[in-house]
Coordinates of C-alpha atoms and ligand atoms in Angstrom, one line a residue:
X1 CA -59.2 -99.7 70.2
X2 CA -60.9 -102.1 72.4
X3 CA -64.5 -103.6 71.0
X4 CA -67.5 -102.4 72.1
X5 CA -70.3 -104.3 73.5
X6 CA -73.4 -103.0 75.0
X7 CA -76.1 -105.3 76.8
X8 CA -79.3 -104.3 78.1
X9 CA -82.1 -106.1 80.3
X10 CA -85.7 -104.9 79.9
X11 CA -86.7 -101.9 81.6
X12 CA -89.2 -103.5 84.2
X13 CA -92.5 -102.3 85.0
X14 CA -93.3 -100.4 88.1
X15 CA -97.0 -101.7 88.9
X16 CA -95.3 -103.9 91.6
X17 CA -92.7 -105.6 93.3
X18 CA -89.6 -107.4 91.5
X19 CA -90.1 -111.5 91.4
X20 CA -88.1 -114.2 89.9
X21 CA -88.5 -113.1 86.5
X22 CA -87.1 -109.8 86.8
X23 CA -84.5 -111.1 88.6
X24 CA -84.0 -113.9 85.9
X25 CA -83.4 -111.8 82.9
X26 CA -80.9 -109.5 85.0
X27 CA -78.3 -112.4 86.5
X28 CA -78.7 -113.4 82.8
X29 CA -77.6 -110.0 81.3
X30 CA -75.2 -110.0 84.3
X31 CA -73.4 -113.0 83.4
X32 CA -73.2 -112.2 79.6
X33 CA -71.9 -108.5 80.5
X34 CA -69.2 -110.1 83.0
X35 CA -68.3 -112.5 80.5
X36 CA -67.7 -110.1 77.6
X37 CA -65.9 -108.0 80.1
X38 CA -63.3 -110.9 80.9
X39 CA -63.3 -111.7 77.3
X40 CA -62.0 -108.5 76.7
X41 CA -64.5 -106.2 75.0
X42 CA -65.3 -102.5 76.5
X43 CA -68.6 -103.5 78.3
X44 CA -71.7 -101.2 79.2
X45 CA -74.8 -103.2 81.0
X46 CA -77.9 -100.8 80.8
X47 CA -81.0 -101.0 83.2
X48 CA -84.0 -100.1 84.5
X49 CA -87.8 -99.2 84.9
X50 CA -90.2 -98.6 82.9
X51 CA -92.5 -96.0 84.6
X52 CA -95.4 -94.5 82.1
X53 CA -98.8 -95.7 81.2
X54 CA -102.0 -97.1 81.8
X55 CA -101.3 -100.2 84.0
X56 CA -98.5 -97.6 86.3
X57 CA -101.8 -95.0 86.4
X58 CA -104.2 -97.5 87.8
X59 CA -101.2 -99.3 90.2
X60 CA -101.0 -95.8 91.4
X61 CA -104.7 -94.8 91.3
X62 CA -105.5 -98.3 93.4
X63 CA -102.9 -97.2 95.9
X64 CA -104.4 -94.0 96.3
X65 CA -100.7 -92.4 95.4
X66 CA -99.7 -89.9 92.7
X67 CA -98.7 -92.2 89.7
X68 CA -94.8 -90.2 90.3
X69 CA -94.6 -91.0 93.5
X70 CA -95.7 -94.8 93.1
X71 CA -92.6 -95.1 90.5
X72 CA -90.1 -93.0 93.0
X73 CA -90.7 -95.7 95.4
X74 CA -91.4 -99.0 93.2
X75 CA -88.1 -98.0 90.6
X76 CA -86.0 -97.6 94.0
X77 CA -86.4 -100.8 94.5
X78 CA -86.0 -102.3 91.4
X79 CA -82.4 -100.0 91.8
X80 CA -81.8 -101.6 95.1
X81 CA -82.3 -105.2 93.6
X82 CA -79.8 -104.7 91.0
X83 CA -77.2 -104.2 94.4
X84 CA -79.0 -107.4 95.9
X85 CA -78.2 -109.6 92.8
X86 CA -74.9 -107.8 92.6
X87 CA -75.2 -106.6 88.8
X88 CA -72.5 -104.9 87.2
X89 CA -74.6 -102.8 85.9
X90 CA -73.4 -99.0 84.2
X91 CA -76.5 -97.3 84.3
X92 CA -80.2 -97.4 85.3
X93 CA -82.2 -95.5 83.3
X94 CA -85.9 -94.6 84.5
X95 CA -88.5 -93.2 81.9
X96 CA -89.4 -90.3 83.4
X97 CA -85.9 -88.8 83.0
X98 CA -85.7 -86.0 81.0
X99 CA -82.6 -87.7 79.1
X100 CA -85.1 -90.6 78.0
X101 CA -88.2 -88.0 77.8
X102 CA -86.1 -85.8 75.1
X103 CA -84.9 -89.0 73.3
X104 CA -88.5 -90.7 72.9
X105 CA -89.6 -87.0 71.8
X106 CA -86.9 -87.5 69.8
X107 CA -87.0 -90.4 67.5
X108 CA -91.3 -89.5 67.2
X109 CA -90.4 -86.7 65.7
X110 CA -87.6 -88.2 63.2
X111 CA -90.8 -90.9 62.3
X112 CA -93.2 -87.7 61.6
X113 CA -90.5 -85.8 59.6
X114 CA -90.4 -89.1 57.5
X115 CA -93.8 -89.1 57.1
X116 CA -94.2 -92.3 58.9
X117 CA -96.8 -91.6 61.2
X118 CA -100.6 -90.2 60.6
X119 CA -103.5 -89.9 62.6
X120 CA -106.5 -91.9 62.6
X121 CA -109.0 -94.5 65.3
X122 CA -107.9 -97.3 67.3
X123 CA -110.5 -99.6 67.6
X124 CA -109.7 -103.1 69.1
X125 CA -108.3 -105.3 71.8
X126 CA -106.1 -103.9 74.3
X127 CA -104.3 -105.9 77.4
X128 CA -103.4 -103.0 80.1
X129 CA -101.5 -106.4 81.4
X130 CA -99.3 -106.5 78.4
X131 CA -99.3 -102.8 77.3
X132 CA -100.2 -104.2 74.1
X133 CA -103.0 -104.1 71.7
X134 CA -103.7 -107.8 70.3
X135 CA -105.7 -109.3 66.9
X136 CA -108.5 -111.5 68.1
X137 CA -106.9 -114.3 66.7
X138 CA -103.8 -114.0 69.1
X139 CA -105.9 -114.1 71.8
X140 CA -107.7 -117.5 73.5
X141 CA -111.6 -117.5 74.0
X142 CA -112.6 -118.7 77.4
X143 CA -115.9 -120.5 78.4
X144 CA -117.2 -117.3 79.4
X145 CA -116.7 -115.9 76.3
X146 CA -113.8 -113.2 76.8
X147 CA -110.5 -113.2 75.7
X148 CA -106.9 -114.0 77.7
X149 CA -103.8 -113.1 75.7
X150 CA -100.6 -115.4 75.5
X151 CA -99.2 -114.0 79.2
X152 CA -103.1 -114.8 80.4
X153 CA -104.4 -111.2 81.3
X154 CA -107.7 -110.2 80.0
X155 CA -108.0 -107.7 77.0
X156 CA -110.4 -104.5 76.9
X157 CA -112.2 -103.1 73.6
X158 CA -110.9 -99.8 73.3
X159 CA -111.9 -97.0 70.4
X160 CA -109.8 -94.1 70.7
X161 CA -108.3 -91.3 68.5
X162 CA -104.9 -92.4 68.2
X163 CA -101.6 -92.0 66.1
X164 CA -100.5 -94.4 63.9
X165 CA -96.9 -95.9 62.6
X166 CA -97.0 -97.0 59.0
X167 CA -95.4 -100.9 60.8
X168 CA -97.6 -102.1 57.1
X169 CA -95.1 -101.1 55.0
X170 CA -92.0 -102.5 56.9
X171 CA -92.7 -106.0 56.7
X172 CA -90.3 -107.0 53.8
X173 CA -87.7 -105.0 55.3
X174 CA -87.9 -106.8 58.6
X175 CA -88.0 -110.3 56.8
X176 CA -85.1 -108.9 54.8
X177 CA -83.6 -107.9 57.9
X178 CA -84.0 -111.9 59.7
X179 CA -82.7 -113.2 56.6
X180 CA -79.9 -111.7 55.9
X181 CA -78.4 -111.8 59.7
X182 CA -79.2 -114.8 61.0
X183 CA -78.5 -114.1 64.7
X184 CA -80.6 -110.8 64.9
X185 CA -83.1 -113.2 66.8
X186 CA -82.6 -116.3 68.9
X187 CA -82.8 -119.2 69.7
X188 CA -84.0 -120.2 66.5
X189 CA -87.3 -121.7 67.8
X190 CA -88.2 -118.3 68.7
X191 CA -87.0 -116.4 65.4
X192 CA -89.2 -118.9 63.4
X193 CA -92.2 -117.4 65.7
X194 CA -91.3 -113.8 64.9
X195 CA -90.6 -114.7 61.5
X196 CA -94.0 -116.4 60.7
X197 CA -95.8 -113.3 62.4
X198 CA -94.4 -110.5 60.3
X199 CA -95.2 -112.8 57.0
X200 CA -98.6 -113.6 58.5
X201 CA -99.0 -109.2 58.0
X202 CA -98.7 -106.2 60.0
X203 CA -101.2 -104.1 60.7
X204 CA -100.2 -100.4 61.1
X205 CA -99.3 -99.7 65.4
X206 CA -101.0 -97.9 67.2
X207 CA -98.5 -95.6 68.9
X208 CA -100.7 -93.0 71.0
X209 CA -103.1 -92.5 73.6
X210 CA -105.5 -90.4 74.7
X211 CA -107.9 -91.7 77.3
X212 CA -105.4 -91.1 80.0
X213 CA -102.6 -88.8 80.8
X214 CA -99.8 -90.8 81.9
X215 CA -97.3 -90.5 79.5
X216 CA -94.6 -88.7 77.3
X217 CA -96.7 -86.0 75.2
X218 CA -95.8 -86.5 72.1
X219 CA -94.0 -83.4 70.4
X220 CA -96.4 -82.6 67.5
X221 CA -99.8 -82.8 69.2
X222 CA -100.2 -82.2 73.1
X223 CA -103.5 -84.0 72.5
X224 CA -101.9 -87.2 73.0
X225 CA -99.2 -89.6 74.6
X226 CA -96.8 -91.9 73.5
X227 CA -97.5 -95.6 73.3
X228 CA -95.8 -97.0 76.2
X229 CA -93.9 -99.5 73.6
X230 CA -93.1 -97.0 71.7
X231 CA -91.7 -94.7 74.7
X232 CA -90.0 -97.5 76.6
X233 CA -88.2 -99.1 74.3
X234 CA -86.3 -96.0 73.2
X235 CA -84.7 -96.6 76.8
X236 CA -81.9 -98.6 75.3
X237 CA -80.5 -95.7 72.6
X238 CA -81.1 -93.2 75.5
X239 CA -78.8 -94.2 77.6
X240 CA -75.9 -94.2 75.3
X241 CA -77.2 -90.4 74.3
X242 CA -78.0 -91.7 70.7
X243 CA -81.3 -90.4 70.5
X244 CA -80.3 -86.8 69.9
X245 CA -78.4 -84.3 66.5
X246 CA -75.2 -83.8 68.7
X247 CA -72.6 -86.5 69.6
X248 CA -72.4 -88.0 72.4
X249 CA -69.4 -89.9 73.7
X250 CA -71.5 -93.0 74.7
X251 CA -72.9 -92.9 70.9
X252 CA -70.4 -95.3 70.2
X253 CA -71.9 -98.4 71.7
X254 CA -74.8 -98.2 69.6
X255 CA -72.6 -99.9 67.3
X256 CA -73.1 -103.4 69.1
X257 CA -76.2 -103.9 71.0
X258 CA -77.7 -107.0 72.5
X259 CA -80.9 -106.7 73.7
X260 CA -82.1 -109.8 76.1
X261 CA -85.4 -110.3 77.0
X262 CA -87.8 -112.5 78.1
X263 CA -90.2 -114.4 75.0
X264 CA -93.1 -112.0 75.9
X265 CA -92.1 -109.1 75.1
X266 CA -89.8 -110.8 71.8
X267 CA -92.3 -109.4 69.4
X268 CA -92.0 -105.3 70.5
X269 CA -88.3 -105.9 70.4
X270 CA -87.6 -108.0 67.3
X271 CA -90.7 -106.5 65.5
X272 CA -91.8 -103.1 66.4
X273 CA -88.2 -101.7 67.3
X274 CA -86.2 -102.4 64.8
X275 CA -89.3 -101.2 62.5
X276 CA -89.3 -97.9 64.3
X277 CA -85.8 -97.5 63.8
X278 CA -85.4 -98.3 60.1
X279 CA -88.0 -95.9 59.5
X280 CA -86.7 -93.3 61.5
X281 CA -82.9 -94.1 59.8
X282 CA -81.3 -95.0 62.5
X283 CA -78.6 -97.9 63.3
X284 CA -80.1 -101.6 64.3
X285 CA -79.6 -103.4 67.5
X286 CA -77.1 -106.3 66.5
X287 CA -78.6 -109.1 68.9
X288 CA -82.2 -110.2 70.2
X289 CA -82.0 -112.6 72.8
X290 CA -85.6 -114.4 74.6
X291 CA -85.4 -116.8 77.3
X292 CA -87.9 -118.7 78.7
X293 CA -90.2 -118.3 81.8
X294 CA -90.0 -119.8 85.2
X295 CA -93.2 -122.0 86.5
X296 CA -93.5 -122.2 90.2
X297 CA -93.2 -125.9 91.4
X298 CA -95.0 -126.7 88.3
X299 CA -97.5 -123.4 88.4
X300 CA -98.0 -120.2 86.1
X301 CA -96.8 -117.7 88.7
X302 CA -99.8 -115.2 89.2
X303 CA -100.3 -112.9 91.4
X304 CA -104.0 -114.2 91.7
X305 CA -102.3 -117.7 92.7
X306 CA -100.0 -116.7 95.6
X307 CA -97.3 -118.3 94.2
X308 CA -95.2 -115.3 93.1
X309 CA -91.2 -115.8 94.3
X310 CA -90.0 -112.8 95.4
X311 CA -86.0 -113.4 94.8
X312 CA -84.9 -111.4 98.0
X313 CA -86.4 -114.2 100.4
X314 CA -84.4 -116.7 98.2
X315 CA -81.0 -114.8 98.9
X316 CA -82.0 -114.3 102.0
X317 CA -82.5 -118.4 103.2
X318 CA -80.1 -120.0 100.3
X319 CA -77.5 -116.6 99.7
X320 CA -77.1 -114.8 96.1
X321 CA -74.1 -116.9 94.9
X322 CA -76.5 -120.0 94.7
X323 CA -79.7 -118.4 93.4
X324 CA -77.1 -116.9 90.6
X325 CA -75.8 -120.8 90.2
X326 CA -78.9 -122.0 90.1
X327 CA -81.4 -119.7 87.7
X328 CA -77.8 -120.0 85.1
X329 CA -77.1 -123.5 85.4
X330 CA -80.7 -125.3 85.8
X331 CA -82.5 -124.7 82.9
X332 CA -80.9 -124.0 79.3
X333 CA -81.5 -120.4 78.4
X334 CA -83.7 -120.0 76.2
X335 CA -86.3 -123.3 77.4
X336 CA -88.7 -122.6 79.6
X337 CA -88.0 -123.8 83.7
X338 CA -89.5 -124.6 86.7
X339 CA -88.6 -123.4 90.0
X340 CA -88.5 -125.8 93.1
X341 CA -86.7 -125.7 96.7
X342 CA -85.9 -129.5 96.0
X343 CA -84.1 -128.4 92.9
X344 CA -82.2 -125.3 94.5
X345 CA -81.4 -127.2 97.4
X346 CA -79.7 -129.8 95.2
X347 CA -77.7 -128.0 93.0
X348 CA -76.4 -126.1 96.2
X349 CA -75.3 -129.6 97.8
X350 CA -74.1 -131.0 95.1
X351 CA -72.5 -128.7 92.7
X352 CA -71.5 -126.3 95.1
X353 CA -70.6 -127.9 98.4
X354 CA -69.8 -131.4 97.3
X355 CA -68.2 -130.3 94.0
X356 CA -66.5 -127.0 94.0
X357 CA -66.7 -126.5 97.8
X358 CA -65.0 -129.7 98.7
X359 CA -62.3 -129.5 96.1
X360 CA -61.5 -126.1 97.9
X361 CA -61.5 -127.0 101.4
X362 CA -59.7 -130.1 101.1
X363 CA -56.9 -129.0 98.8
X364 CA -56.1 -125.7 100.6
X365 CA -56.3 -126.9 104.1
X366 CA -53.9 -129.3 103.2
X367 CA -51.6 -126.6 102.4
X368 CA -52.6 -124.3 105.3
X369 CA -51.6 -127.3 107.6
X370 CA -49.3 -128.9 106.0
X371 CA -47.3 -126.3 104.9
X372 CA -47.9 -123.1 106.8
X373 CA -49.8 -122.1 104.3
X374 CA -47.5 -121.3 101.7
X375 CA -48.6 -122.6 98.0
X376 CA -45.7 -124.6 96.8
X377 CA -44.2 -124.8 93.1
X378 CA -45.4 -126.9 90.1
X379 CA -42.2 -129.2 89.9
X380 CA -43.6 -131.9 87.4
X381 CA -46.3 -132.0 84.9
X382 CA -46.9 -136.0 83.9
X383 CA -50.1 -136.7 81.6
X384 CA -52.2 -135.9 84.1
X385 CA -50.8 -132.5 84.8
X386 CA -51.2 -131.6 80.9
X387 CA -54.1 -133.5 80.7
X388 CA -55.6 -130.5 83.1
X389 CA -54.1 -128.0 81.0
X390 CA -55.8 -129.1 78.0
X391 CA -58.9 -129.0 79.4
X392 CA -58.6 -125.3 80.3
X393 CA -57.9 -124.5 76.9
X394 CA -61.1 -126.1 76.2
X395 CA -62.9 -123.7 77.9
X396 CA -60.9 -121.0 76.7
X397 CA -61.7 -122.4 73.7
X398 CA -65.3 -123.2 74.0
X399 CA -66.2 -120.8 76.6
X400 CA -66.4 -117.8 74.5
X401 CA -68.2 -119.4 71.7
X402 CA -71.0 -121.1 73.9
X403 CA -71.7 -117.7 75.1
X404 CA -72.2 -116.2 71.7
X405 CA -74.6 -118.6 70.9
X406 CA -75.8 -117.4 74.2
X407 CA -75.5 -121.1 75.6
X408 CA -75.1 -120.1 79.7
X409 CA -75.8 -123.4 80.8
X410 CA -73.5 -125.4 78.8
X411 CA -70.3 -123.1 79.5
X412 CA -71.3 -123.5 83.2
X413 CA -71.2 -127.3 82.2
X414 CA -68.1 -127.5 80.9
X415 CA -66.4 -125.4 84.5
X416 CA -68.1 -128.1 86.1
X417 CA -66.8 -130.8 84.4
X418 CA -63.2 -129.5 84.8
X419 CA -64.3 -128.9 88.5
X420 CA -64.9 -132.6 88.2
X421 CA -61.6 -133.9 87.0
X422 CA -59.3 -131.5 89.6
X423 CA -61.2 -133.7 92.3
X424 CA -60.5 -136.9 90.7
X425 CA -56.9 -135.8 89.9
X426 CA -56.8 -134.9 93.8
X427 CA -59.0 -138.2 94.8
X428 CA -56.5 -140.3 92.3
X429 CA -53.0 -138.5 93.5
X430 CA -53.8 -139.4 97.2
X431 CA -51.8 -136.7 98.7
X432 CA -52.0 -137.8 102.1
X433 CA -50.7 -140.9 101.4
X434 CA -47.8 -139.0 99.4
X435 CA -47.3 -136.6 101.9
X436 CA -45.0 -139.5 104.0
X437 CA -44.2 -141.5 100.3
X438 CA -42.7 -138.8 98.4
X439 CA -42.5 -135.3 99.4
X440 CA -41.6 -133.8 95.7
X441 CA -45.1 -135.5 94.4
X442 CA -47.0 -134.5 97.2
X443 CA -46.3 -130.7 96.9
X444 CA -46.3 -130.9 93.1
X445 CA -49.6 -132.6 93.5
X446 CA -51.0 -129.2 96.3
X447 CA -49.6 -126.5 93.8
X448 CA -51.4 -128.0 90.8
X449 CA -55.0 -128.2 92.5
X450 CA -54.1 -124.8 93.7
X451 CA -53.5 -123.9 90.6
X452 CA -56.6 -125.4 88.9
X453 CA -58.3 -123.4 91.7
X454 CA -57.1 -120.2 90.7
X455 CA -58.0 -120.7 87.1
X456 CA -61.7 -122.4 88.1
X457 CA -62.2 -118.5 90.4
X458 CA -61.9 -117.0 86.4
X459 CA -64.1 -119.0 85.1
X460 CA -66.7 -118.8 87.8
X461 CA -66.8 -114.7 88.1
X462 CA -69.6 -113.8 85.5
X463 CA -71.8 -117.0 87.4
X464 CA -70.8 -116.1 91.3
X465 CA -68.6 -113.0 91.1
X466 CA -67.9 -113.2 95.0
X467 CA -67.0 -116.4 95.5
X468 CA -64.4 -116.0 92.7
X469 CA -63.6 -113.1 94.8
X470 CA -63.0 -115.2 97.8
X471 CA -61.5 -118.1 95.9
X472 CA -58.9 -115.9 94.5
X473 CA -58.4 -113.8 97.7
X474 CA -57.7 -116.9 99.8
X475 CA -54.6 -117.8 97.1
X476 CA -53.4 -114.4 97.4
X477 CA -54.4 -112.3 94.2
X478 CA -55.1 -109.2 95.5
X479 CA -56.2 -107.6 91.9
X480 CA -59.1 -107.0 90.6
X481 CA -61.2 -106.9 87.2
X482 CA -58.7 -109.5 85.9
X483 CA -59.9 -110.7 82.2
X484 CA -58.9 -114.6 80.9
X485 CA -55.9 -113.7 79.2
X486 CA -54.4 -112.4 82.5
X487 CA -55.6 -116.5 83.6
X488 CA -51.7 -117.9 82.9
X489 CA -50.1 -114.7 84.0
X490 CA -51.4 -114.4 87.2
X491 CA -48.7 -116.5 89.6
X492 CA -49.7 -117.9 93.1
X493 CA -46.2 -120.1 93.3
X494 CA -45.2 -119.0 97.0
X495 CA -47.9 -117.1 97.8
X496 CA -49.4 -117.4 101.3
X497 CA -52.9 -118.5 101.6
X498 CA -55.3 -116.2 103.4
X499 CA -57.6 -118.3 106.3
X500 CA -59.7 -121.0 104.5
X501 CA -63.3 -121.0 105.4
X502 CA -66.0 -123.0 103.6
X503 CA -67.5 -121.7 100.4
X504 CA -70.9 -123.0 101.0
X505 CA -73.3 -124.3 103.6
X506 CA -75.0 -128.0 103.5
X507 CA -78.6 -127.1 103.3
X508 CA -80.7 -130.0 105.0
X509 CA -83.6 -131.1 102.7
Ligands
MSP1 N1 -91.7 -103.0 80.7 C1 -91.7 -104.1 79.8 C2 -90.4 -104.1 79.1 C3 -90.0 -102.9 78.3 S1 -88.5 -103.0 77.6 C4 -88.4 -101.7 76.6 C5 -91.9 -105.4 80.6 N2 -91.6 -105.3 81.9 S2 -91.9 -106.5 83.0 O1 -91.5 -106.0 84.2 O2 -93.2 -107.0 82.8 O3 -91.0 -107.8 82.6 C6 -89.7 -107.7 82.4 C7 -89.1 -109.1 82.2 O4 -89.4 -110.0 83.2 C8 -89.4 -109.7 80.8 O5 -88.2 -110.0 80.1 C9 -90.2 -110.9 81.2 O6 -90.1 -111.9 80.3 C10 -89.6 -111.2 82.5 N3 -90.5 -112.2 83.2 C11 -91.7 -111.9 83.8 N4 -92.2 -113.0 84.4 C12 -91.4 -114.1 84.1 C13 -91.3 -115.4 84.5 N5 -92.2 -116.0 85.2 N6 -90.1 -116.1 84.2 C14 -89.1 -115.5 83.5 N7 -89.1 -114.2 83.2 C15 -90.3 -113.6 83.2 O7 -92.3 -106.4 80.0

């Protein structure tokens, strides 16, 4: 049976418009979902928006708009995105379908069964922002005197009758649970963060509402609503049906989940849900991934500034194969990043048109002139020849364990510097000077860059899925969903090269 491996981006609010950071975390997911997919494993990518409480209410009250018909519209578009960054996405779940309604309902009323939950008063801080309530000493004081939390929104003091999860008595178990698998959370710099909270103490969660209706009533008193948190992050077991007494065919990927998120929202994931779930007795997520946040040319983006990048005007001017390339390969996931035209436009010119571009167009033109377009046969592999070889093992090799560790930049690192030895092996051999010299070398020297080609369109599919599409359908392999063990099998000996058009455009600075 093949392994199973389920991945899921956050469910994104629907207050507002999709920017960078959306877009981020799901070209992330995407690439780790294609990857394990061409690895091998029996993939499902989950998701989708996140469409009750407080801060959707107001967005829809502001508007003047029924807070349903605000997230009809706003989750559409976060659905059409996930066509715009060309996700490979199984399912998008929104939170005010029943399937997610009955599994929320669900697991509150597995946590009441177990005694886990009792009623009492919420007085404190509360960030709408966040959807979170915060201890004074997270937040930071300002001159004025009032309080910003971590993301910079203000708080509100709030005192309302309100359920509450026992979180108090889960610490140990949690600490237990960082200890004893060492990649429930990363990177590590983050884990020592969550770690360092939950032994600082948890207070008990607040996990319902009542000074507003928009929400999931909770099934043992119509009095109230669910916590947002507590609602929303069900999302991930409710699409794979495991939220429920009967079985579901989907249950099965609950077995290996890997939830990726951004460092924000680390704490409800790594902290309050597996909390809720060992109380409630249910099976762990494996995996807890946070990456850093984007700047804007050196700014916060904020609404409030202006500077907010909305990633459909980026696709639109530079195209989605380089906004993928760039938000994967520019900053190390995980670190934080800044976002800046000058950088995009130089990763596009150099990586992609001087680097991968170039080695295309001047290798397979060759052919398509030189030889009516027909890829000749590997005749002779010298050190050179094996030297390539080798370093596709590497990434074979490497590849697979970089992305574990969840390290996207360095794997795309390592196809580049491959990238970077076909052109010097193509610079070195000189094939227009062989062409006249010595026919044999010449077309030994075409068919392995062709080759090399071929092999670099696997190895680019979970970064730029359609140029690898291209890449592959310009050397004649017509198939699809190929994985990296079909990589050697896959023959292009003879095959006749479909019209070769540049990969990417010069973009003048
Ligand atoms: N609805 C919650 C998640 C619930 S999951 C059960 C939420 N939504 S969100 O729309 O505000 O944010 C979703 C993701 O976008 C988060 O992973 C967050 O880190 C990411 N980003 C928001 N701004 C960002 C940047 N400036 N840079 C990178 N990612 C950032 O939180």
């Amino acid at each position: 049976m093949t392994d199973k491996f389920y991945i899921t981006t956050p469910i994104y609010y629907v207050n507002d418009k999709p920017h960078i950071g959306h877009a981020y975390t799901s070209v992330a997911t995407d690439f780790v979902a294609r990857f394990m997919r061409k690895k091998g494993y029996d993939v499902r990518f989950q998701t989708g928006t996140d469409e009750h409480g407080l801060k959707i209410q107001k967005a829809a009250e502001n508007r003047g708009k029924e807070p349903l018909d605000l997230c009809n519209e706003n989750s559409q578009i976060f659905r059409d995105l996930t066509k715009s960054l060309n996700l490979s996405n199984d399912d998008f779940i929104r939170t005010t379908e029943q399937r997610h309604i009955d599994g929320a309902s669900y697991l509150w009323k597995r946590l009441h069964e177990r005694n886990q939950i009792y009623l009492g008063e919420y007085t404190g801080w509360y960030s709408i922002n966040d959807e979170t309530f915060y201890n004074e000493k997270d937040l930071t004081k300002q001159n004025d005197g009032s309080f910003k939390t971590i993301t910079g929104g203000p708080v509100e003091w709030i005192t309302e009758k309100s359920y509450f999860f026992k979180l108090s008595e889960w610490s140990d178990k949690l600490l237990d649970l960082y200890k004893n698998n060492s990649d429930f959370i990363s990177p590590k710099s983050k884990k020592n963060e969550v770690v360092k909270f939950v032994e600082s103490g948890l207070n008990d969660l607040s996990i319902s509402r009542t000074s507003f209706k928009w929400g999931i009533k909770t099934p043992t008193d119509g009095g109230h609503i669910m916590y947002v948190w507590l609602d929303a992050l069900t999302c991930y077991a409710n699409g794979v049906g495991y939220l429920n007494d009967t079985v579901d065919t989907l249950n099965k990927y609950w077995d290996n989940v890997t939830h990726i998120v951004g460092k924000d929202i680390l704490r409800h994931h790594a902290v309050y849900w597996p909390a809720f779930l060992m109380a409630a007795d249910l099976d762990l997520p494996k995996r807890i991934f946070a990456h850093g946040w984007w700047t804007n040319e050196g700014s916060k983006i904020s609404k409030s500034l202006g500077n907010v990048i909305d990633p459909i005007e980026i696709i639109n001017e530079y195209g989605l194969e380089q906004f993928r390339y760039f938000l994967l390969r520019e900053v190390p996931f995980g670190n934080d990043g800044d976002f800046s035209k000058k950088a995009l436009i130089n990763r596009i010119n150099s990586d992609l048109v001087n680097d991968l571009g170039n080695l295309c167009q001047r290798s397979l033109t060759m052919i398509e002139k030189k030889l009516e377009s027909v890829v000749p046969n590997i005749t002779n592999k010298g050190n050179e020849e094996k030297a390539l070889q080798e370093s596709i093992e590497i990434i074979l090799d490497k590849g697979p364990k970089l992305i574990n560790e969840f390290k996207i930049h360095d794997y795309i690192k390592l196809v580049w510097e491959h990238i970077g030895k076909v052109n010097k092996y193509f610079n070195d051999s000189k094939p227009w000077e062989l062409e006249k010299e010595n026919e044999e070398m010449f077309l030994n020297v075409l068919a392995i860059t062709a080759e090399q080609i071929k092999n670099i369109a696997f190895f680019i599919e979970p970064i730029m899925p359609n140029i690898s599409r291209e890449i592959l359908e310009i050397v004649g392999v017509d198939k699809v969903n190929l994985k990296f063990e079909d990589m050697k099998r896959v023959n292009i000996f003879g095959n006749k090269l479909s019209k070769v058009n540049h990969l990417f455009k010069r973009v003048q600075e």
